[in-house]
Amino acid sequence: MSLLTPALLGFLALIPIIIILYLIRAQRRREPFSSILLWRDMVHDLEIKTRFRRPPLSLLLLLQILVALLGALALARPFWREETPPARQIIVVLDASASMQATDVEPNRFAEAKRIARDLLSPVGDSVEGSVIKAGVHAEILAAGRDRSALLQAIDSAGPDDGAGDIATAWKLAGGVASVRPGAQNEVILLSDGSFPAASLAPIPAGQRFISVGRKGENQAIVQVGVRRPLSGSAKPSAFVRVANYSAVAADRRVRVLADGILFQEQPLRLDPRATVDLTFEPPIGTRLFAAVLVGRDLLAVDDRVDAIVPQPLERDALLVSSAPEVLLRALRAVPELAVRTIKPEEYKEPGPAVIVVFDGFLPPALPNAPLFVVNPPVGSALASARFGRPGFASQVNASSALVSGVDLTPAEFGRAAKLEVPSWAAPVVIGPDGPLILEGERDGRRAVVFGFDPAATNLPKLLAFPALVVNSVDWLLAGPEGATKPGVTVRLPGGLAGQLVGPSGQSSTADQLALYDSTERVGRYHLRPSRGDPVVVFAINLADERESDVSPQPFSPSGGQGRSMPPPLPAFAVPTVAPGGHPEGRDLWLLFAGLALATLAAEWWVFCRRGAS
Amino acid sequence: MTDVATRLLGDEAFLRSIEQLALVVRRVARPGLNGDHRGLTRSNSAEFADYRRYSPGDDFRRIDWNLYGRIGALFIRLAEAREDIAVHILLDTSRSMDFGHPHKLDYAKRLAAALGYLALSRLDTVTVTELGSSLGARVGALRGKDSAMRLLGYLDGLSARGTTDLNSTLKSYAEAGRASGLAILISDLLAPSGFRAGVERLRATRLEVVVLQVLAPQELDPEAEGDVELVDRETGEIVEVTLTEGIVEQYRHRLEAWTGGIEQTCGALGVAYHRISTVTPIESALLTELRARKILR
């Protein structure tokens, strides 16, 4: 037996309190007696002279202690684990991806899937368990157990997301749920329109069924958007939009383009069957928010609009602190719109308006509160403890880092780099055979990049990789959030900002020192309004997913025939989780203990009344 | 009718039963009035006892002429002397008697009523006196069943008051010059100074004494538990006691020793003694227990 709320065993402290109350001499009740003649001589034995006394072992005391004990146990929720015979288990996976919002069935595919799921879970009861797993942009188990009403309530409260569904994770979750009931008749039922890669489904130890939801595929969508400033240096941005027609017939739509919410262009569009059209637009100078909308109705509305943030020209300054700045200065001058000012280390003092501070072969005792670019930190400083004994090369690169995006470091030789001490706020990006060579991180809300090598002592100045590495580093150091991304993706926000973040549907959350934001299930624009007067930060979430926009139902065949096939089920015994013979089930015993406590209390009251009457 | 009278007179079968009873008296008292107790001498009452030859001066009316016709000699019929006794019922009405379920004083009054009625029905003279801290009111001497209502009315009017001083009140009663007879003391005997001296004084005045101790079941077997303050009904004195099974058992032993001492004292003084619990029905007390003790026959 275990306890669900063991902390409430603290009520056992009532027992010593009861005993203490007995120890303390209570106010004696007066009893008239014919004569105390026979009692008087016994007084020396009977009269209690002290405040405390040995508690009499009375039935009332015992009953009161028992009531306190049973009551405390009931509050602690004793839980008896017992073996129950294997049960049948129905695991329903609801595809909650954006394509399930298609309206080819009334009112939409997800509502139809919920209706089917309710029917599938109707046998849930004493011997049949049910589970509901939502495969939205994140997979999650909504409910599980033998309480059918709880399962239905979870289904009712579920809704589709605006992004691609994480079917693979949901499928693994279903397998995990099935594996804890190896003796049960497990069945995983996937309710989906099939808009996911079939290969993503791993074998699971359960019977599998796929129920297709949806009938038609007539849908057009904006599947790509991009806005950039031309390399020519013009202030006028250019926007790129790709529109796709997933229908088997041609479609005539109109494209409406908005700049900062104001219509500036609208044009008709003829879309051939199963074809795409690329469009380019030039929003007016100064446009910050670009949007393109497919006018008219189709099966899926969520992919008929895209938003994008127009990159703004930045007035960027850098302060280079170096005694030999030539090599680094050349690379920094390759960064567009970056004004570099150079000073000697001995001239360094707390920087003024500099945006980026670049320390080359020098590190002050106190680091400035600014984006930091440290190159070749001196040995003995906080970042470098020694120098490697041999030349290094990039043996391991974190390809997901923006610093090495488009940079080929294969031919790079880093010379005898400094042995970097990785601070808690930093992570390695490039690692050599003896240790990290490049670090990135965020300290006190400001980003920092550390190159552990002296560029002049490497072959980097001769490689195109070096200016690219420096440009990437400066861009990353000064970057805001991504201009546009997909639903469910975690967005990195400028560090140190506190304020209110408002989503596209008006939902808001107050954030303090918000750095990462992951509630991006809905498409549209998100605004972070900093509380201390910094500029509003905007980022956009778009579906832009060809697989989701292609809402044609994808058939599944369980045996690998025509269409996509379900993975073969793993035998249940292959899952070494629980011993055969059943799964430990819990039985909450608080009601039993509460009943016993009440019965004991009633007995105590009866004894008390009986004594009072006699 | 009053409460005591109602209880006594309302049960005709009980009345008939106690009319068959008589108080056992070892030292029959007053000659003169024809009571219903056999005397030690012959008299001329109606009950035949023996013959004797006629001698001059005898009452001609007592000559047995039938015997003269048969044997030709004059004989006088002798009858057994029937003597009454003076029954003194001494009823303790101190506040210690105002206790218990059934109530001790009520029970004592009913007991006194039954014994008094029994005596009246035997043509004895009955006097009832209440004993408190001093001698109280009395009724009597009553004689004959016609006086029963007076007796019962008097008993009904009694209530508990005062403290108990048996030695003092019994001495006072003895010194008041009562004639010899039977004194029945009905009391709980819960007197701090005891009762021995008083009973000795009664004995000295040729009164035969019967002691009937009336105790309530709550005194014989206390049921209270826990911390109590026992308040003396007479003095108001308080004793703090924690009543447990062990303590109550200790009390019972003490009570037994105390009543055993009383019985020994009575035996030494030649006094009949009986302890009655108020849960004992009056009928059982009279018809069974007092007869078994040879206080009644």
mmCIF file of N, CA and C in Angstrom, chain A residues 434-478:
data_model
loop_
_atom_site.group_PDB
_atom_site.id
_atom_site.type_symbol
_atom_site.label_atom_id
_atom_site.label_comp_id
_atom_site.label_asym_id
_atom_site.label_seq_id
_atom_site.Cartn_x
_atom_site.Cartn_y
_atom_site.Cartn_z
ATOM 1 N N ASP A 434 41.684 19.089 -29.687
ATOM 2 C CA ASP A 434 42.079 19.280 -28.279
ATOM 3 C C ASP A 434 41.057 20.040 -27.456
ATOM 4 N N GLY A 435 40.016 20.567 -28.100
ATOM 5 C CA GLY A 435 39.020 21.303 -27.336
ATOM 6 C C GLY A 435 38.277 22.283 -28.221
ATOM 7 N N PRO A 436 37.354 23.047 -27.630
ATOM 8 C CA PRO A 436 36.546 23.968 -28.422
ATOM 9 C C PRO A 436 37.371 25.101 -29.033
ATOM 10 N N LEU A 437 36.978 25.476 -30.244
ATOM 11 C CA LEU A 437 37.663 26.556 -30.946
ATOM 12 C C LEU A 437 36.774 27.798 -31.068
ATOM 13 N N ILE A 438 35.483 27.575 -31.225
ATOM 14 C CA ILE A 438 34.539 28.693 -31.335
ATOM 15 C C ILE A 438 33.385 28.430 -30.378
ATOM 16 N N LEU A 439 33.013 29.491 -29.639
ATOM 17 C CA LEU A 439 31.896 29.395 -28.692
ATOM 18 C C LEU A 439 30.846 30.416 -29.073
ATOM 19 N N GLU A 440 29.588 30.098 -28.716
ATOM 20 C CA GLU A 440 28.530 31.104 -28.794
ATOM 21 C C GLU A 440 27.666 30.973 -27.550
ATOM 22 N N GLY A 441 27.030 32.069 -27.190
ATOM 23 C CA GLY A 441 26.185 32.016 -26.008
ATOM 24 C C GLY A 441 25.532 33.350 -25.737
ATOM 25 N N GLU A 442 24.816 33.398 -24.630
ATOM 26 C CA GLU A 442 24.102 34.624 -24.275
ATOM 27 C C GLU A 442 24.329 34.892 -22.809
ATOM 28 N N ARG A 443 24.911 36.023 -22.494
ATOM 29 C CA ARG A 443 25.196 36.376 -21.104
ATOM 30 C C ARG A 443 24.454 37.669 -20.769
ATOM 31 N N ASP A 444 23.653 37.576 -19.697
ATOM 32 C CA ASP A 444 22.856 38.716 -19.242
ATOM 33 C C ASP A 444 22.019 39.297 -20.386
ATOM 34 N N GLY A 445 21.474 38.431 -21.205
ATOM 35 C CA GLY A 445 20.604 38.898 -22.281
ATOM 36 C C GLY A 445 21.346 39.436 -23.489
ATOM 37 N N ARG A 446 22.663 39.395 -23.483
ATOM 38 C CA ARG A 446 23.455 39.878 -24.630
ATOM 39 C C ARG A 446 24.227 38.698 -25.203
ATOM 40 N N ARG A 447 24.218 38.607 -26.533
ATOM 41 C CA ARG A 447 24.904 37.487 -27.156
ATOM 42 C C ARG A 447 26.420 37.715 -27.191
ATOM 43 N N ALA A 448 27.121 36.604 -27.310
ATOM 44 C CA ALA A 448 28.585 36.695 -27.339
ATOM 45 C C ALA A 448 29.130 35.574 -28.214
ATOM 46 N N VAL A 449 30.189 35.884 -28.944
ATOM 47 C CA VAL A 449 30.893 34.897 -29.771
ATOM 48 C C VAL A 449 32.370 34.947 -29.385
ATOM 49 N N VAL A 450 32.976 33.773 -29.260
ATOM 50 C CA VAL A 450 34.395 33.710 -28.896
ATOM 51 C C VAL A 450 35.134 32.876 -29.941
ATOM 52 N N PHE A 451 36.139 33.479 -30.588
ATOM 53 C CA PHE A 451 37.060 32.729 -31.453
ATOM 54 C C PHE A 451 38.304 32.464 -30.619
ATOM 55 N N GLY A 452 38.647 31.218 -30.469
ATOM 56 C CA GLY A 452 39.796 30.902 -29.629
ATOM 57 C C GLY A 452 41.137 31.003 -30.341
ATOM 58 N N PHE A 453 41.146 31.456 -31.561
ATOM 59 C CA PHE A 453 42.383 31.459 -32.346
ATOM 60 C C PHE A 453 42.677 32.885 -32.819
ATOM 61 N N ASP A 454 43.954 33.059 -33.216
ATOM 62 C CA ASP A 454 44.368 34.340 -33.793
ATOM 63 C C ASP A 454 44.259 34.199 -35.305
ATOM 64 N N PRO A 455 43.359 34.895 -35.963
ATOM 65 C CA PRO A 455 43.172 34.710 -37.411
ATOM 66 C C PRO A 455 44.476 34.917 -38.193
ATOM 67 N N ALA A 456 45.320 35.828 -37.698
ATOM 68 C CA ALA A 456 46.556 36.104 -38.441
ATOM 69 C C ALA A 456 47.487 34.901 -38.426
ATOM 70 N N ALA A 457 47.338 34.017 -37.437
ATOM 71 C CA ALA A 457 48.209 32.851 -37.325
ATOM 72 C C ALA A 457 47.605 31.621 -37.984
ATOM 73 N N THR A 458 46.491 31.794 -38.708
ATOM 74 C CA THR A 458 45.844 30.671 -39.376
ATOM 75 C C THR A 458 45.824 30.912 -40.872
ATOM 76 N N ASN A 459 45.285 29.917 -41.572
ATOM 77 C CA ASN A 459 45.133 30.119 -43.006
ATOM 78 C C ASN A 459 43.779 30.728 -43.352
ATOM 79 N N LEU A 460 43.027 31.109 -42.323
ATOM 80 C CA LEU A 460 41.673 31.606 -42.556
ATOM 81 C C LEU A 460 41.624 32.854 -43.438
ATOM 82 N N PRO A 461 42.541 33.825 -43.252
ATOM 83 C CA PRO A 461 42.444 35.023 -44.100
ATOM 84 C C PRO A 461 42.519 34.706 -45.589
ATOM 85 N N LYS A 462 43.067 33.516 -45.901
ATOM 86 C CA LYS A 462 43.157 33.165 -47.317
ATOM 87 C C LYS A 462 41.899 32.442 -47.802
ATOM 88 N N LEU A 463 41.004 32.143 -46.863
ATOM 89 C CA LEU A 463 39.814 31.372 -47.232
ATOM 90 C C LEU A 463 38.585 32.282 -47.243
ATOM 91 N N LEU A 464 37.615 31.928 -48.122
ATOM 92 C CA LEU A 464 36.351 32.663 -48.147
ATOM 93 C C LEU A 464 35.552 32.413 -46.867
ATOM 94 N N ALA A 465 35.877 31.310 -46.193
ATOM 95 C CA ALA A 465 35.119 30.953 -44.991
ATOM 96 C C ALA A 465 35.259 32.006 -43.890
ATOM 97 N N PHE A 466 36.415 32.706 -43.874
ATOM 98 C CA PHE A 466 36.626 33.611 -42.738
ATOM 99 C C PHE A 466 35.696 34.820 -42.749
ATOM 100 N N PRO A 467 35.634 35.589 -43.892
ATOM 101 C CA PRO A 467 34.671 36.703 -43.861
ATOM 102 C C PRO A 467 33.244 36.210 -43.664
ATOM 103 N N ALA A 468 32.897 35.032 -44.211
ATOM 104 C CA ALA A 468 31.544 34.496 -44.013
ATOM 105 C C ALA A 468 31.305 34.204 -42.528
ATOM 106 N N LEU A 469 32.330 33.651 -41.895
ATOM 107 C CA LEU A 469 32.213 33.348 -40.455
ATOM 108 C C LEU A 469 32.031 34.626 -39.636
ATOM 109 N N VAL A 470 32.779 35.677 -40.024
ATOM 110 C CA VAL A 470 32.679 36.941 -39.291
ATOM 111 C C VAL A 470 31.327 37.606 -39.559
ATOM 112 N N VAL A 471 30.884 37.584 -40.832
ATOM 113 C CA VAL A 471 29.582 38.187 -41.154
ATOM 114 C C VAL A 471 28.472 37.453 -40.391
ATOM 115 N N ASN A 472 28.529 36.125 -40.446
ATOM 116 C CA ASN A 472 27.508 35.345 -39.710
ATOM 117 C C ASN A 472 27.525 35.681 -38.221
ATOM 118 N N SER A 473 28.731 35.824 -37.686
ATOM 119 C CA SER A 473 28.848 36.108 -36.254
ATOM 120 C C SER A 473 28.238 37.466 -35.925
ATOM 121 N N VAL A 474 28.569 38.471 -36.737
ATOM 122 C CA VAL A 474 28.018 39.816 -36.477
ATOM 123 C C VAL A 474 26.506 39.798 -36.642
ATOM 124 N N ASP A 475 26.022 39.133 -37.723
ATOM 125 C CA ASP A 475 24.565 39.067 -37.915
ATOM 126 C C ASP A 475 23.890 38.387 -36.723
ATOM 127 N N TRP A 476 24.513 37.315 -36.264
ATOM 128 C CA TRP A 476 23.894 36.588 -35.139
ATOM 129 C C TRP A 476 23.916 37.424 -33.861
ATOM 130 N N LEU A 477 25.044 38.146 -33.701
ATOM 131 C CA LEU A 477 25.142 38.968 -32.491
ATOM 132 C C LEU A 477 24.076 40.064 -32.459
ATOM 133 N N LEU A 478 23.676 40.544 -33.631
ATOM 134 C CA LEU A 478 22.735 41.663 -33.691
ATOM 135 C C LEU A 478 21.339 41.227 -34.099
#
